[in-house]
Amino acid sequence: MNKKQALTLSVTQTVAAVLIACAPLAHAADYPNKPVRLIVGFAPGGSNDIIARLLAPKLEAVLKQSVVVENRPGAAGNIAADAAIKAAADGHTVFMCTTGTLSIQPFLPQRMPFDVETITPITQIGNTPYLMLVSKDLPVTTVGEFLKYARENPGKVNYASSGNGTTAHLAGEMLRANAKIDIVHVPYKGAGQAMVDLNSGRVSLMFDQAVSSLPYIQSGALKALAVANDHRLRGLPDLPTTDEAGLRNFNPTPWTGLCAGPGIPPEAVRTLQQATTQVLADPEIRERFQRDGIEPVGSTPEQFAAFLKADRAKWGGLVKNADIQL
């Protein structure tokens, strides 16, 4: 998909979200009739956890029911997805689905505990471009300086991720292959834990979203070298893109969505999708998202399913070409 097509799709989805949000929310007669579990597949403090906790109180107000955020970290989000799939198919258990779980994991050399095709897509919440972050102690301030340092110190630069097979892991592998540098992967159980070690200098590099890393950048605890995106972020207008910084064809932008297990009632899917897009159209949420580097989407289930098909084709090819091994 080229930039013009992507922009057209984004505008179409945004218009659709606003139109849906402006319409009365059509609740099923008996849904939701108890608290909704929103499972996050990563530890507290990561971007998916932050997004879930921003959305939950707003969803509660729309759904007129409690939305309980539950962290089930591990296995690159597979534990959370598996829990949602095994829950009662009544729409009261949903999970934060991610690029890693739905678009990358199926192509990696390990058996998943579920069939990804059985997952019910509800809506794509947003795109969350990565920042290329380094420890404040690493003697570099630009992408060019980092690449030079890595080439002069093969095998001595390590990079953190929120787990094997996550998008952050694949971003590091893409960087290694793209720039032809020898860097070592260090997986964690969540981005929050990885961030602690990046701050302490135990690891040198990490790809993370602005929503969870901005406080560290603003305080000077971490250095942001670039945004791995095709355009700059509103919240960091002076930060160059990786392309501008000389790292060409490097755009591992992850996304976050709302999904559920198989067989949930269509009326529950419709209610959840409409509630989420209504929240995403809220000026307060849109302002917070854009300030934190989150690009809201709010697609229909059909649009989300089509997006997933294209995204899997993209990542599947990248995994194969990069010969990713766990």
Coordinates of C-alpha atoms in Angstrom, one line a residue:
M1 CA 0.0 0.0 0.0
N2 CA 1.5 3.4 -1.0
K3 CA 1.2 6.6 1.1
K4 CA -1.7 7.9 -1.0
Q5 CA -3.7 4.7 -0.5
A6 CA -2.9 4.6 3.2
L7 CA -4.0 8.2 3.6
T8 CA -7.2 7.6 1.7
L9 CA -7.9 4.5 3.9
S10 CA -7.2 6.5 7.1
V11 CA -9.5 9.3 6.1
T12 CA -12.2 6.8 5.1
Q13 CA -11.9 5.0 8.4
T14 CA -11.9 8.3 10.4
V15 CA -15.0 9.6 8.6
A16 CA -16.7 6.2 9.2
A17 CA -15.8 6.4 12.9
V18 CA -17.2 9.9 13.3
L19 CA -20.5 8.9 11.6
I20 CA -20.8 5.9 13.7
A21 CA -20.0 7.8 16.9
C22 CA -22.6 10.4 16.1
A23 CA -25.3 7.8 15.8
P24 CA -27.1 6.4 18.9
L25 CA -25.3 3.4 20.3
A26 CA -27.5 0.3 19.5
H27 CA -27.2 -2.0 22.5
A28 CA -28.3 -5.5 22.2
A29 CA -31.3 -6.1 24.5
D30 CA -29.2 -8.0 27.1
Y31 CA -25.6 -6.9 26.3
P32 CA -23.6 -6.1 28.2
N33 CA -25.3 -7.5 31.3
K34 CA -22.2 -7.9 33.5
P35 CA -18.6 -6.4 33.6
V36 CA -16.5 -6.7 30.5
R37 CA -13.0 -8.1 30.9
L38 CA -10.4 -6.4 28.8
I39 CA -7.3 -8.6 28.7
V40 CA -3.9 -7.1 28.0
G41 CA -1.2 -9.5 26.9
F42 CA 1.7 -7.4 28.4
A43 CA 2.9 -6.2 31.8
P44 CA 1.7 -2.9 33.2
G45 CA 3.5 0.2 31.9
G46 CA 3.7 -0.8 28.3
S47 CA 1.8 1.0 25.5
N48 CA -1.0 -1.6 25.2
D49 CA -1.7 -1.4 28.9
I50 CA -1.7 2.4 28.8
I51 CA -4.1 2.5 25.8
A52 CA -6.4 0.0 27.5
R53 CA -6.5 2.0 30.7
L54 CA -7.2 5.2 28.8
L55 CA -10.1 3.6 27.0
A56 CA -11.6 1.6 29.8
P57 CA -13.3 4.4 31.8
K58 CA -14.7 6.0 28.6
L59 CA -16.0 2.6 27.4
E60 CA -17.7 2.2 30.8
A61 CA -19.6 5.4 30.3
V62 CA -20.8 4.4 26.9
L63 CA -21.6 0.7 27.7
K64 CA -23.1 1.5 31.1
Q65 CA -21.1 -1.4 32.5
S66 CA -17.8 -1.9 34.2
V67 CA -14.7 -2.6 32.0
V68 CA -12.0 -4.4 34.0
V69 CA -8.5 -4.3 32.6
E70 CA -6.6 -7.6 33.3
N71 CA -2.9 -8.1 32.6
R72 CA -2.0 -11.6 31.4
P73 CA 1.6 -11.1 30.1
G74 CA 3.8 -13.6 28.4
A75 CA 4.4 -15.4 25.1
A76 CA 4.1 -12.2 23.0
G77 CA 0.4 -11.7 23.8
N78 CA -0.5 -15.3 23.2
I79 CA -1.5 -16.0 26.8
A80 CA -4.0 -13.2 26.7
A81 CA -5.4 -14.2 23.4
D82 CA -5.7 -17.8 24.5
A83 CA -7.5 -16.7 27.7
A84 CA -10.0 -14.7 25.6
I85 CA -10.5 -17.6 23.2
K86 CA -11.3 -20.0 26.0
A87 CA -13.7 -17.6 27.8
A88 CA -17.4 -17.8 27.4
A89 CA -18.5 -16.7 23.9
D90 CA -20.8 -14.0 25.1
G91 CA -18.8 -10.9 24.3
H92 CA -17.9 -10.1 27.9
T93 CA -14.3 -11.0 27.5
V94 CA -12.2 -9.2 24.9
F95 CA -8.5 -8.6 24.5
M96 CA -6.1 -6.0 23.1
C97 CA -4.9 -7.7 19.9
T98 CA -1.6 -6.6 18.4
T99 CA 0.6 -6.9 15.3
G100 CA 2.8 -9.5 17.1
T101 CA -0.1 -11.8 18.0
L102 CA -2.1 -11.7 14.8
S103 CA 0.3 -10.8 12.1
I104 CA 3.7 -12.0 13.1
Q105 CA 3.3 -15.0 15.4
P106 CA 1.6 -17.3 12.8
F107 CA 4.9 -17.2 10.7
L108 CA 7.3 -17.8 13.5
P109 CA 8.8 -21.3 14.1
Q110 CA 6.7 -22.3 17.1
R111 CA 3.3 -23.8 17.6
M112 CA 0.6 -21.3 18.7
P113 CA -1.9 -22.5 21.3
F114 CA -4.8 -21.4 19.1
D115 CA -5.8 -20.9 15.5
V116 CA -5.4 -17.2 14.7
E117 CA -8.1 -17.4 12.0
T118 CA -10.7 -18.2 14.8
I119 CA -10.2 -14.8 16.4
T120 CA -13.0 -12.2 16.0
P121 CA -11.8 -8.8 14.9
I122 CA -13.8 -6.0 16.4
T123 CA -12.0 -2.8 15.5
Q124 CA -8.5 -1.5 14.9
I125 CA -7.9 1.1 17.7
G126 CA -4.9 2.8 16.3
N127 CA -1.4 2.7 14.9
T128 CA 1.5 3.2 17.4
P129 CA 4.7 4.1 15.6
Y130 CA 8.0 3.1 17.2
L131 CA 10.6 5.4 18.5
M132 CA 14.2 4.3 18.2
L133 CA 15.5 4.7 21.8
V134 CA 18.9 4.3 23.3
S135 CA 20.4 4.5 26.8
K136 CA 21.5 7.9 27.8
D137 CA 25.0 6.4 28.4
L138 CA 25.4 5.2 24.9
P139 CA 27.8 7.7 23.1
V140 CA 25.5 8.4 20.2
T141 CA 22.9 11.1 19.4
T142 CA 21.8 10.2 15.8
V143 CA 20.9 7.1 13.9
G144 CA 24.1 7.5 11.8
E145 CA 26.2 7.6 14.9
F146 CA 24.4 4.6 16.3
L147 CA 25.0 2.5 13.2
K148 CA 28.7 3.5 13.2
Y149 CA 29.0 2.5 16.8
A150 CA 27.3 -0.8 16.3
R151 CA 29.5 -1.7 13.3
E152 CA 32.6 -0.8 15.4
N153 CA 31.4 -3.0 18.3
P154 CA 29.9 -6.1 16.7
G155 CA 27.9 -8.3 19.1
K156 CA 28.4 -5.9 22.0
V157 CA 25.2 -3.8 21.4
N158 CA 22.0 -5.4 22.8
Y159 CA 18.4 -4.4 22.3
A160 CA 15.4 -5.1 24.5
S161 CA 11.9 -6.1 23.5
S162 CA 8.7 -7.1 25.3
G163 CA 9.2 -10.7 24.3
N164 CA 10.2 -13.2 21.6
G165 CA 8.1 -12.8 18.5
T166 CA 6.8 -9.3 19.4
T167 CA 6.8 -6.5 17.0
A168 CA 9.6 -4.8 19.0
H169 CA 11.7 -8.0 18.5
L170 CA 11.0 -8.0 14.8
A171 CA 11.8 -4.3 14.6
G172 CA 15.3 -5.0 16.0
E173 CA 15.7 -7.9 13.6
M174 CA 14.7 -5.7 10.7
L175 CA 17.2 -3.1 11.8
R176 CA 19.9 -5.8 12.0
A177 CA 19.2 -7.1 8.5
N178 CA 18.5 -3.7 7.0
A179 CA 21.7 -2.0 8.3
K180 CA 23.8 -5.2 8.3
I181 CA 24.8 -4.8 12.0
D182 CA 25.4 -7.4 14.7
I183 CA 23.2 -6.7 17.7
V184 CA 21.9 -9.1 20.3
H185 CA 18.2 -9.5 21.3
V186 CA 17.3 -9.5 25.0
P187 CA 13.6 -10.5 25.5
Y188 CA 11.5 -9.4 28.5
K189 CA 8.0 -10.2 29.7
G190 CA 6.8 -6.7 29.0
A191 CA 7.9 -3.3 27.8
G192 CA 7.8 -1.8 31.3
Q193 CA 10.4 -4.3 32.5
A194 CA 12.6 -3.7 29.4
M195 CA 12.3 0.1 29.9
V196 CA 13.8 -0.3 33.4
D197 CA 16.9 -1.9 32.1
L198 CA 17.2 0.5 29.2
N199 CA 17.1 3.3 31.8
S200 CA 19.8 1.7 33.8
G201 CA 22.0 1.1 30.8
R202 CA 21.9 -2.7 31.1
V203 CA 20.6 -2.8 27.5
S204 CA 21.5 -0.2 24.8
L205 CA 18.6 0.0 22.4
M206 CA 14.8 -0.5 22.3
F207 CA 11.9 0.2 20.0
D208 CA 8.9 1.5 22.0
Q209 CA 5.9 3.7 21.4
A210 CA 5.8 7.3 22.4
V211 CA 2.9 6.8 24.8
S212 CA 5.1 4.8 27.2
S213 CA 8.5 6.4 26.6
L214 CA 7.8 10.1 26.3
P215 CA 8.2 10.8 30.1
Y216 CA 11.7 9.2 29.9
I217 CA 12.7 11.2 26.8
Q218 CA 11.4 14.5 28.3
S219 CA 13.3 13.9 31.5
G220 CA 16.5 13.1 29.7
A221 CA 16.6 9.6 31.0
L222 CA 16.6 8.2 27.4
K223 CA 17.6 9.5 24.0
A224 CA 15.2 9.2 21.0
L225 CA 17.1 9.0 17.7
A226 CA 14.2 8.8 15.3
V227 CA 10.6 7.7 14.8
A228 CA 10.2 4.6 12.7
N229 CA 7.4 6.0 10.6
D230 CA 6.8 7.7 7.2
H231 CA 6.0 11.0 8.9
R232 CA 6.9 12.8 12.1
L233 CA 4.8 12.7 15.2
R234 CA 2.8 15.6 16.4
G235 CA 4.1 15.2 20.0
L236 CA 7.8 15.2 18.8
P237 CA 7.9 17.5 15.8
D238 CA 11.7 17.9 15.9
L239 CA 12.4 14.1 15.9
P240 CA 13.3 12.9 12.4
T241 CA 11.9 9.8 10.8
T242 CA 14.2 6.9 10.2
D243 CA 14.1 7.6 6.5
E244 CA 15.1 11.2 7.1
A245 CA 17.9 10.0 9.4
G246 CA 19.3 7.8 6.5
L247 CA 17.8 4.4 7.4
R248 CA 15.8 3.7 4.3
N249 CA 12.8 1.3 3.9
F250 CA 12.5 0.8 7.6
N251 CA 8.9 1.2 8.9
P252 CA 7.8 -1.5 11.3
T253 CA 4.8 0.5 12.6
P254 CA 2.8 -1.7 15.0
W255 CA -1.0 -1.4 15.6
T256 CA -3.4 -2.1 18.5
G257 CA -6.9 -3.5 18.1
L258 CA -9.8 -4.9 20.0
C259 CA -10.6 -8.6 19.4
A260 CA -12.5 -11.5 20.9
G261 CA -12.6 -15.2 20.7
P262 CA -14.7 -17.1 18.1
G263 CA -18.5 -17.3 18.1
I264 CA -19.4 -14.1 20.1
P265 CA -22.9 -12.8 19.1
P266 CA -22.9 -10.3 16.2
E267 CA -24.8 -7.8 18.3
A268 CA -22.0 -7.9 20.9
V269 CA -19.4 -7.2 18.2
R270 CA -21.5 -4.4 16.8
T271 CA -22.0 -2.8 20.3
L272 CA -18.3 -3.1 21.2
Q273 CA -17.2 -1.7 17.8
Q274 CA -19.6 1.3 18.0
A275 CA -18.7 2.0 21.6
T276 CA -15.0 2.0 20.8
T277 CA -15.3 4.2 17.8
Q278 CA -17.5 6.6 19.8
V279 CA -14.7 6.8 22.4
L280 CA -12.0 7.3 19.7
A281 CA -14.0 10.2 18.3
D282 CA -14.1 11.9 21.7
P283 CA -12.0 15.1 21.4
E284 CA -10.3 14.5 24.7
I285 CA -9.2 11.0 23.7
R286 CA -8.1 12.0 20.2
E287 CA -6.0 14.9 21.6
R288 CA -4.4 12.6 24.2
F289 CA -3.7 9.9 21.6
Q290 CA -2.2 12.2 19.1
R291 CA -0.1 13.9 21.7
D292 CA 1.2 10.5 22.8
G293 CA 2.0 9.4 19.3
I294 CA -1.0 7.1 18.8
E295 CA -2.8 7.5 15.5
P296 CA -6.5 6.6 16.1
V297 CA -8.3 4.5 13.5
G298 CA -11.7 3.0 14.6
S299 CA -12.4 0.7 11.7
T300 CA -15.4 -1.6 11.2
P301 CA -14.9 -5.3 11.8
E302 CA -14.9 -5.8 8.0
Q303 CA -12.3 -3.1 7.5
F304 CA -10.2 -4.6 10.3
A305 CA -10.4 -8.1 8.8
A306 CA -9.2 -6.8 5.4
F307 CA -6.4 -4.9 7.1
L308 CA -5.3 -8.0 8.9
K309 CA -5.1 -10.0 5.7
A310 CA -2.8 -7.4 4.1
D311 CA -0.8 -6.9 7.3
R312 CA -0.1 -10.7 7.6
A313 CA 1.1 -10.8 4.0
K314 CA 3.5 -7.9 4.8
W315 CA 4.9 -9.4 8.0
G316 CA 5.0 -13.0 6.7
G317 CA 7.3 -11.9 3.9
L318 CA 9.5 -9.9 6.2
V319 CA 9.9 -12.9 8.6
K320 CA 10.8 -15.2 5.8
N321 CA 13.2 -12.8 4.2
A322 CA 14.9 -12.0 7.5
D323 CA 15.1 -15.6 8.5
I324 CA 13.8 -14.9 12.0
Q325 CA 14.7 -17.6 14.5
L326 CA 13.5 -17.7 18.1

